[in-house]
N, CA, C and O atoms as a CHARMM CRD file, in Angstrom:
* protein
*
  252
    1    1 UNK  N    106.13300  64.99900 101.17500 PROA 1      0.00000
    2    1 UNK  CA   105.26900  65.74600 101.79800 PROA 1      0.00000
    3    1 UNK  C    105.53800  67.08600 101.43800 PROA 1      0.00000
    4    1 UNK  O    106.60200  67.53000 101.86800 PROA 1      0.00000
    5    2 UNK  N    104.80200  67.87800 100.72200 PROA 2      0.00000
    6    2 UNK  CA   104.65400  69.32600 100.42700 PROA 2      0.00000
    7    2 UNK  C    104.61400  70.02100 101.40300 PROA 2      0.00000
    8    2 UNK  O    103.71500  69.74000 102.19500 PROA 2      0.00000
    9    3 UNK  N    105.42100  71.04500 101.71900 PROA 3      0.00000
   10    3 UNK  CA   105.30800  72.04200 102.74900 PROA 3      0.00000
   11    3 UNK  C    105.40100  73.53200 102.33800 PROA 3      0.00000
   12    3 UNK  O    106.39700  73.98000 101.76900 PROA 3      0.00000
   13    4 UNK  N    104.45800  74.18000 102.61100 PROA 4      0.00000
   14    4 UNK  CA   104.41600  75.56200 101.98900 PROA 4      0.00000
   15    4 UNK  C    104.44900  76.53000 103.44400 PROA 4      0.00000
   16    4 UNK  O    103.70100  76.36700 104.40800 PROA 4      0.00000
   17    5 UNK  N    105.58300  77.62500 103.30400 PROA 5      0.00000
   18    5 UNK  CA   105.50600  78.69300 104.34400 PROA 5      0.00000
   19    5 UNK  C    105.02800  80.03500 103.65400 PROA 5      0.00000
   20    5 UNK  O    105.63400  80.42100 102.65500 PROA 5      0.00000
   21    6 UNK  N    104.13600  80.63700 104.07300 PROA 6      0.00000
   22    6 UNK  CA   103.81700  82.01500 103.77300 PROA 6      0.00000
   23    6 UNK  C    104.28000  82.72500 104.70500 PROA 6      0.00000
   24    6 UNK  O    104.20900  82.31800 105.86500 PROA 6      0.00000
   25    7 UNK  N    104.92000  84.07700 104.36200 PROA 7      0.00000
   26    7 UNK  CA   105.37900  85.01700 105.31900 PROA 7      0.00000
   27    7 UNK  C    104.38400  86.22700 104.75200 PROA 7      0.00000
   28    7 UNK  O    104.09600  86.63300 103.62600 PROA 7      0.00000
   29    8 UNK  N    103.98100  86.61900 106.19900 PROA 8      0.00000
   30    8 UNK  CA   103.16400  87.91900 105.90300 PROA 8      0.00000
   31    8 UNK  C    103.45000  88.94300 107.02200 PROA 8      0.00000
   32    8 UNK  O    104.23700  88.51500 107.86600 PROA 8      0.00000
   33    9 UNK  N    102.99500  90.19100 107.22400 PROA 9      0.00000
   34    9 UNK  CA   103.07100  91.23800 108.20400 PROA 9      0.00000
   35    9 UNK  C    101.56500  90.52200 108.97200 PROA 9      0.00000
   36    9 UNK  O    100.58700  90.02500 108.41400 PROA 9      0.00000
   37   10 UNK  N    101.83800  90.69700 110.35400 PROA 10     0.00000
   38   10 UNK  CA   100.69700  90.42500 111.18400 PROA 10     0.00000
   39   10 UNK  C     99.43900  91.24000 110.66200 PROA 10     0.00000
   40   10 UNK  O     99.63100  92.19900 109.91400 PROA 10     0.00000
   41   11 UNK  N     98.07100  90.85300 111.06900 PROA 11     0.00000
   42   11 UNK  CA    97.13900  91.84600 111.07500 PROA 11     0.00000
   43   11 UNK  C     96.00700  91.18500 110.48300 PROA 11     0.00000
   44   11 UNK  O     95.03000  91.93300 110.44300 PROA 11     0.00000
   45   12 UNK  N     95.78300  89.91500 109.96000 PROA 12     0.00000
   46   12 UNK  CA    95.06600  89.22300 109.20500 PROA 12     0.00000
   47   12 UNK  C     94.21500  88.54400 110.62100 PROA 12     0.00000
   48   12 UNK  O     94.78600  88.33600 111.69200 PROA 12     0.00000
   49   13 UNK  N     92.85900  88.28100 110.38100 PROA 13     0.00000
   50   13 UNK  CA    92.12200  87.56800 111.12800 PROA 13     0.00000
   51   13 UNK  C     92.47900  85.99900 111.10400 PROA 13     0.00000
   52   13 UNK  O     93.11000  85.46600 110.19100 PROA 13     0.00000
   53   14 UNK  N     92.00400  85.37000 112.19000 PROA 14     0.00000
   54   14 UNK  CA    92.30900  83.97300 111.94500 PROA 14     0.00000
   55   14 UNK  C     91.75300  83.17000 111.01500 PROA 14     0.00000
   56   14 UNK  O     92.28100  82.19300 110.48400 PROA 14     0.00000
   57   15 UNK  N     90.29800  83.75700 110.76800 PROA 15     0.00000
   58   15 UNK  CA    89.18700  83.08100 109.56500 PROA 15     0.00000
   59   15 UNK  C     90.08100  83.50400 108.18000 PROA 15     0.00000
   60   15 UNK  O     90.19200  82.66300 107.28900 PROA 15     0.00000
   61   16 UNK  N     90.61500  84.63500 108.05800 PROA 16     0.00000
   62   16 UNK  CA    91.41700  84.74800 106.61300 PROA 16     0.00000
   63   16 UNK  C     92.56200  83.92000 106.72600 PROA 16     0.00000
   64   16 UNK  O     92.83600  83.30400 105.69600 PROA 16     0.00000
   65   17 UNK  N     93.35200  83.73000 107.76800 PROA 17     0.00000
   66   17 UNK  CA    94.28500  82.74700 107.67100 PROA 17     0.00000
   67   17 UNK  C     94.08500  81.27800 107.31200 PROA 17     0.00000
   68   17 UNK  O     94.88200  80.57800 106.68600 PROA 17     0.00000
   69   18 UNK  N     92.74100  80.87300 107.86900 PROA 18     0.00000
   70   18 UNK  CA    92.18700  79.40900 107.59500 PROA 18     0.00000
   71   18 UNK  C     92.02700  79.34200 106.17900 PROA 18     0.00000
   72   18 UNK  O     92.50400  78.49600 105.42200 PROA 18     0.00000
   73   19 UNK  N     91.12700  80.56300 105.83000 PROA 19     0.00000
   74   19 UNK  CA    90.78800  80.30800 104.25100 PROA 19     0.00000
   75   19 UNK  C     92.14000  80.32100 103.41100 PROA 19     0.00000
   76   19 UNK  O     92.17800  79.66800 102.36900 PROA 19     0.00000
   77   20 UNK  N     93.28500  81.06700 103.84500 PROA 20     0.00000
   78   20 UNK  CA    94.09200  80.87800 102.83400 PROA 20     0.00000
   79   20 UNK  C     94.78000  79.83100 102.86900 PROA 20     0.00000
   80   20 UNK  O     95.30100  79.45400 101.81900 PROA 20     0.00000
   81   21 UNK  N     94.95500  79.13300 103.99500 PROA 21     0.00000
   82   21 UNK  CA    95.47600  77.77800 104.23500 PROA 21     0.00000
   83   21 UNK  C     95.10600  76.58200 103.48200 PROA 21     0.00000
   84   21 UNK  O     95.89200  75.78700 102.96700 PROA 21     0.00000
   85   22 UNK  N     93.50400  76.52400 103.46700 PROA 22     0.00000
   86   22 UNK  CA    92.50700  75.84700 102.88800 PROA 22     0.00000
   87   22 UNK  C     92.59800  75.68500 101.46900 PROA 22     0.00000
   88   22 UNK  O     92.43000  74.65100 100.82200 PROA 22     0.00000
   89   23 UNK  N     92.85600  76.72100 101.10300 PROA 23     0.00000
   90   23 UNK  CA    93.12300  76.97700  99.62500 PROA 23     0.00000
   91   23 UNK  C     94.28400  76.70200  98.94400 PROA 23     0.00000
   92   23 UNK  O     94.27400  76.18900  97.82500 PROA 23     0.00000
   93   24 UNK  N     95.41400  77.04500  99.61300 PROA 24     0.00000
   94   24 UNK  CA    96.85100  76.72900  99.51200 PROA 24     0.00000
   95   24 UNK  C     96.68100  75.13000  99.34400 PROA 24     0.00000
   96   24 UNK  O     97.09900  74.52100  98.36000 PROA 24     0.00000
   97   25 UNK  N     96.07500  74.58600 100.33200 PROA 25     0.00000
   98   25 UNK  CA    96.18700  73.03100 100.18600 PROA 25     0.00000
   99   25 UNK  C     95.27400  72.33600  99.22900 PROA 25     0.00000
  100   25 UNK  O     95.37500  71.17400  98.83800 PROA 25     0.00000
  101   26 UNK  N     94.54900  73.04400  98.97300 PROA 26     0.00000
  102   26 UNK  CA    93.71600  72.37300  97.66100 PROA 26     0.00000
  103   26 UNK  C     94.20500  72.53600  96.29000 PROA 26     0.00000
  104   26 UNK  O     93.99900  71.78400  95.33800 PROA 26     0.00000
  105   27 UNK  N     94.97400  73.77500  96.32500 PROA 27     0.00000
  106   27 UNK  CA    95.98000  74.09500  94.93600 PROA 27     0.00000
  107   27 UNK  C     96.95700  73.02500  95.13500 PROA 27     0.00000
  108   27 UNK  O     97.25500  72.50900  94.05800 PROA 27     0.00000
  109   28 UNK  N     97.49300  72.56700  96.03200 PROA 28     0.00000
  110   28 UNK  CA    98.96500  71.75800  96.09300 PROA 28     0.00000
  111   28 UNK  C     98.28100  70.23600  95.69600 PROA 28     0.00000
  112   28 UNK  O     98.88100  69.47900  94.93300 PROA 28     0.00000
  113   29 UNK  N     96.90300  69.85600  96.32500 PROA 29     0.00000
  114   29 UNK  CA    96.54400  68.64300  96.01500 PROA 29     0.00000
  115   29 UNK  C     96.27800  68.46500  94.62600 PROA 29     0.00000
  116   29 UNK  O     96.62600  67.44000  94.04100 PROA 29     0.00000
  117   30 UNK  N     95.67300  69.41500  94.05700 PROA 30     0.00000
  118   30 UNK  CA    95.34300  69.59600  92.71200 PROA 30     0.00000
  119   30 UNK  C     96.58700  69.55600  91.68800 PROA 30     0.00000
  120   30 UNK  O     96.60700  68.80400  90.71300 PROA 30     0.00000
  121   31 UNK  N     97.53700  70.37800  91.99400 PROA 31     0.00000
  122   31 UNK  CA    98.69000  70.64700  91.20800 PROA 31     0.00000
  123   31 UNK  C     99.65100  69.46500  91.34200 PROA 31     0.00000
  124   31 UNK  O    100.37400  69.26200  90.36700 PROA 31     0.00000
  125   32 UNK  N     99.78800  68.54400  92.53900 PROA 32     0.00000
  126   32 UNK  CA   100.68400  67.53300  92.81600 PROA 32     0.00000
  127   32 UNK  C    100.20700  66.27200  93.03300 PROA 32     0.00000
  128   32 UNK  O    100.95600  65.36500  93.39400 PROA 32     0.00000
  129   33 UNK  N     98.91500  66.10800  92.83000 PROA 33     0.00000
  130   33 UNK  CA    98.16100  64.78300  93.29500 PROA 33     0.00000
  131   33 UNK  C     98.49300  64.22100  94.31700 PROA 33     0.00000
  132   33 UNK  O     98.78300  63.03300  94.17600 PROA 33     0.00000
  133   34 UNK  N     98.58700  64.80000  95.71000 PROA 34     0.00000
  134   34 UNK  CA    98.87200  64.31700  96.72000 PROA 34     0.00000
  135   34 UNK  C     97.80900  64.37500  97.65400 PROA 34     0.00000
  136   34 UNK  O     96.98100  65.26000  97.43400 PROA 34     0.00000
  137   35 UNK  N     97.61300  63.60300  98.70700 PROA 35     0.00000
  138   35 UNK  CA    96.64100  63.56300  99.36000 PROA 35     0.00000
  139   35 UNK  C     96.67700  64.70400 100.43200 PROA 35     0.00000
  140   35 UNK  O     97.74600  64.99900 100.96600 PROA 35     0.00000
  141   36 UNK  N     95.44500  65.38300 100.76400 PROA 36     0.00000
  142   36 UNK  CA    95.51200  66.78500 101.51800 PROA 36     0.00000
  143   36 UNK  C     96.31400  66.42100 102.87700 PROA 36     0.00000
  144   36 UNK  O     97.11700  67.20900 103.37300 PROA 36     0.00000
  145   37 UNK  N     96.06700  65.35100 103.34500 PROA 37     0.00000
  146   37 UNK  CA    96.73300  65.09800 104.72200 PROA 37     0.00000
  147   37 UNK  C     98.26400  65.16100 104.67400 PROA 37     0.00000
  148   37 UNK  O     98.93000  65.37000 105.68700 PROA 37     0.00000
  149   38 UNK  N     98.81100  64.96700 103.42600 PROA 38     0.00000
  150   38 UNK  CA   100.12700  65.13400 103.28500 PROA 38     0.00000
  151   38 UNK  C    100.71500  66.60600 103.27500 PROA 38     0.00000
  152   38 UNK  O    101.89200  66.77900 103.59300 PROA 38     0.00000
  153   39 UNK  N     99.97500  67.57400 102.94500 PROA 39     0.00000
  154   39 UNK  CA   100.34100  68.98400 102.60400 PROA 39     0.00000
  155   39 UNK  C    100.22400  69.59300 104.23200 PROA 39     0.00000
  156   39 UNK  O     99.39100  69.35000 105.10500 PROA 39     0.00000
  157   40 UNK  N    101.43400  70.48800 104.23300 PROA 40     0.00000
  158   40 UNK  CA   101.73000  71.24100 105.43800 PROA 40     0.00000
  159   40 UNK  C    101.71500  72.52600 104.98400 PROA 40     0.00000
  160   40 UNK  O    102.44000  72.81200 104.03100 PROA 40     0.00000
  161   41 UNK  N    100.83000  73.58100 105.63100 PROA 41     0.00000
  162   41 UNK  CA   100.97000  75.04700 105.40400 PROA 41     0.00000
  163   41 UNK  C    101.32900  75.72600 106.61900 PROA 41     0.00000
  164   41 UNK  O    100.76000  75.50400 107.68800 PROA 41     0.00000
  165   42 UNK  N    102.19500  76.49000 106.48200 PROA 42     0.00000
  166   42 UNK  CA   102.36300  77.23100 107.78400 PROA 42     0.00000
  167   42 UNK  C    102.56800  78.86900 107.35000 PROA 42     0.00000
  168   42 UNK  O    103.18800  79.26400 106.36300 PROA 42     0.00000
  169   43 UNK  N    101.82700  79.76400 108.43100 PROA 43     0.00000
  170   43 UNK  CA   102.10100  81.25000 108.08500 PROA 43     0.00000
  171   43 UNK  C    102.93200  81.78300 109.30300 PROA 43     0.00000
  172   43 UNK  O    102.69000  81.68300 110.50600 PROA 43     0.00000
  173   44 UNK  N    103.96300  82.36800 108.66000 PROA 44     0.00000
  174   44 UNK  CA   104.85700  83.17000 109.70800 PROA 44     0.00000
  175   44 UNK  C    104.53300  84.49800 109.61200 PROA 44     0.00000
  176   44 UNK  O    104.61400  85.07900 108.53000 PROA 44     0.00000
  177   45 UNK  N    104.16900  85.06000 110.63600 PROA 45     0.00000
  178   45 UNK  CA   103.79000  86.62800 110.57700 PROA 45     0.00000
  179   45 UNK  C    104.94500  87.21600 111.40900 PROA 45     0.00000
  180   45 UNK  O    105.57700  86.60200 112.26800 PROA 45     0.00000
  181   46 UNK  N    105.14700  88.62200 110.99200 PROA 46     0.00000
  182   46 UNK  CA   106.13700  89.31300 111.19500 PROA 46     0.00000
  183   46 UNK  C    105.48900  90.96000 111.76000 PROA 46     0.00000
  184   46 UNK  O    104.82100  91.59200 110.94100 PROA 46     0.00000
  185   47 UNK  N    105.66400  91.40200 112.77500 PROA 47     0.00000
  186   47 UNK  CA   105.15400  92.68400 113.45100 PROA 47     0.00000
  187   47 UNK  C    105.53000  93.78000 112.19000 PROA 47     0.00000
  188   47 UNK  O    106.52700  93.67800 111.47500 PROA 47     0.00000
  189   48 UNK  N    104.68200  94.65700 112.10900 PROA 48     0.00000
  190   48 UNK  CA   104.74800  95.81300 111.17800 PROA 48     0.00000
  191   48 UNK  C    106.02700  96.62600 111.53000 PROA 48     0.00000
  192   48 UNK  O    106.66600  97.23900 110.67500 PROA 48     0.00000
  193   49 UNK  N    106.34400  96.58900 112.80300 PROA 49     0.00000
  194   49 UNK  CA   107.54600  97.49200 112.92300 PROA 49     0.00000
  195   49 UNK  C    108.72800  96.59200 112.85200 PROA 49     0.00000
  196   49 UNK  O    109.77700  97.06000 113.29500 PROA 49     0.00000
  197   50 UNK  N    108.74300  95.47200 112.40800 PROA 50     0.00000
  198   50 UNK  CA   109.99100  94.57100 111.85400 PROA 50     0.00000
  199   50 UNK  C    110.20100  94.20500 110.67500 PROA 50     0.00000
  200   50 UNK  O    110.93100  93.26700 110.35200 PROA 50     0.00000
  201   51 UNK  N    109.53300  94.96900 109.88300 PROA 51     0.00000
  202   51 UNK  CA   109.45800  94.60300 108.44000 PROA 51     0.00000
  203   51 UNK  C    109.33400  95.86800 107.63500 PROA 51     0.00000
  204   51 UNK  O    108.52700  96.75400 107.91400 PROA 51     0.00000
  205   52 UNK  N    110.42800  95.92200 106.31600 PROA 52     0.00000
  206   52 UNK  CA   110.29200  96.96600 105.65500 PROA 52     0.00000
  207   52 UNK  C    110.46600  96.56500 104.07700 PROA 52     0.00000
  208   52 UNK  O    111.20000  95.70400 103.59200 PROA 52     0.00000
  209   53 UNK  N    109.51100  97.50500 103.39900 PROA 53     0.00000
  210   53 UNK  CA   109.65700  97.57000 101.91100 PROA 53     0.00000
  211   53 UNK  C    110.34200  98.98200 101.37000 PROA 53     0.00000
  212   53 UNK  O    109.78600 100.06500 101.55100 PROA 53     0.00000
  213   54 UNK  N    111.33800  98.87400 100.83400 PROA 54     0.00000
  214   54 UNK  CA   111.72800 100.22800 100.09400 PROA 54     0.00000
  215   54 UNK  C    112.52300 101.05300 101.39900 PROA 54     0.00000
  216   54 UNK  O    112.76200 102.25900 101.34300 PROA 54     0.00000
  217   55 UNK  N    112.83200 100.31000 102.40600 PROA 55     0.00000
  218   55 UNK  CA   113.36100 100.95000 103.51900 PROA 55     0.00000
  219   55 UNK  C    112.31900 101.70700 104.52900 PROA 55     0.00000
  220   55 UNK  O    112.70600 102.37300 105.48900 PROA 55     0.00000
  221   56 UNK  N    111.08200 101.53300 104.21700 PROA 56     0.00000
  222   56 UNK  CA   109.96800 102.39900 104.83500 PROA 56     0.00000
  223   56 UNK  C    109.60700 100.88800 105.61500 PROA 56     0.00000
  224   56 UNK  O    109.59800  99.75000 105.14600 PROA 56     0.00000
  225   57 UNK  N    109.29000 101.43400 107.14100 PROA 57     0.00000
  226   57 UNK  CA   108.48400 100.26500 107.83700 PROA 57     0.00000
  227   57 UNK  C    107.28900 100.15700 107.55400 PROA 57     0.00000
  228   57 UNK  O    106.65200 101.15100 107.20600 PROA 57     0.00000
  229   58 UNK  N    106.67600  98.83700 107.64700 PROA 58     0.00000
  230   58 UNK  CA   105.26300  98.74700 107.29800 PROA 58     0.00000
  231   58 UNK  C    104.35400  99.50900 108.26700 PROA 58     0.00000
  232   58 UNK  O    103.32800 100.10000 107.93000 PROA 58     0.00000
  233   59 UNK  N    104.86700  99.42600 109.56200 PROA 59     0.00000
  234   59 UNK  CA   103.86500 100.34800 110.59700 PROA 59     0.00000
  235   59 UNK  C    103.95900 101.63500 110.04800 PROA 59     0.00000
  236   59 UNK  O    103.01300 102.26100 110.52500 PROA 59     0.00000
  237   60 UNK  N    104.68300 102.45200 109.20200 PROA 60     0.00000
  238   60 UNK  CA   104.77900 103.72700 109.18700 PROA 60     0.00000
  239   60 UNK  C    104.23900 103.87000 107.60300 PROA 60     0.00000
  240   60 UNK  O    104.39000 104.99700 107.13200 PROA 60     0.00000
  241   61 UNK  N    103.67400 102.94100 106.78900 PROA 61     0.00000
  242   61 UNK  CA   103.26500 103.03100 105.44600 PROA 61     0.00000
  243   61 UNK  C    101.64300 103.43800 105.38600 PROA 61     0.00000
  244   61 UNK  O    100.88800 103.07200 106.28600 PROA 61     0.00000
  245   62 UNK  N    101.27000 104.06100 104.48800 PROA 62     0.00000
  246   62 UNK  CA   100.08500 104.53300 104.49600 PROA 62     0.00000
  247   62 UNK  C     99.23600 103.18500 103.98800 PROA 62     0.00000
  248   62 UNK  O     99.74000 102.40900 103.17600 PROA 62     0.00000
  249   63 UNK  N     98.17700 103.02200 104.42700 PROA 63     0.00000
  250   63 UNK  CA    97.23600 101.61100 104.23400 PROA 63     0.00000
  251   63 UNK  C     96.28200 102.24200 103.12800 PROA 63     0.00000
  252   63 UNK  O     95.37500 101.57000 102.63800 PROA 63     0.00000
């Protein structure tokens, strides 16, 4: 059973996350030749104040 974990800063809508999970599932089905019911996709969200890039908090970065 393929399991995919996506790490992301919070802020995407439920619809955006659903779209991503559906497309990832389709890609795994096409690439691995498994049934879609065997594919597990999880999104782990982090608060912008709890994640940095280059030492700068995402909550302090310009968008």
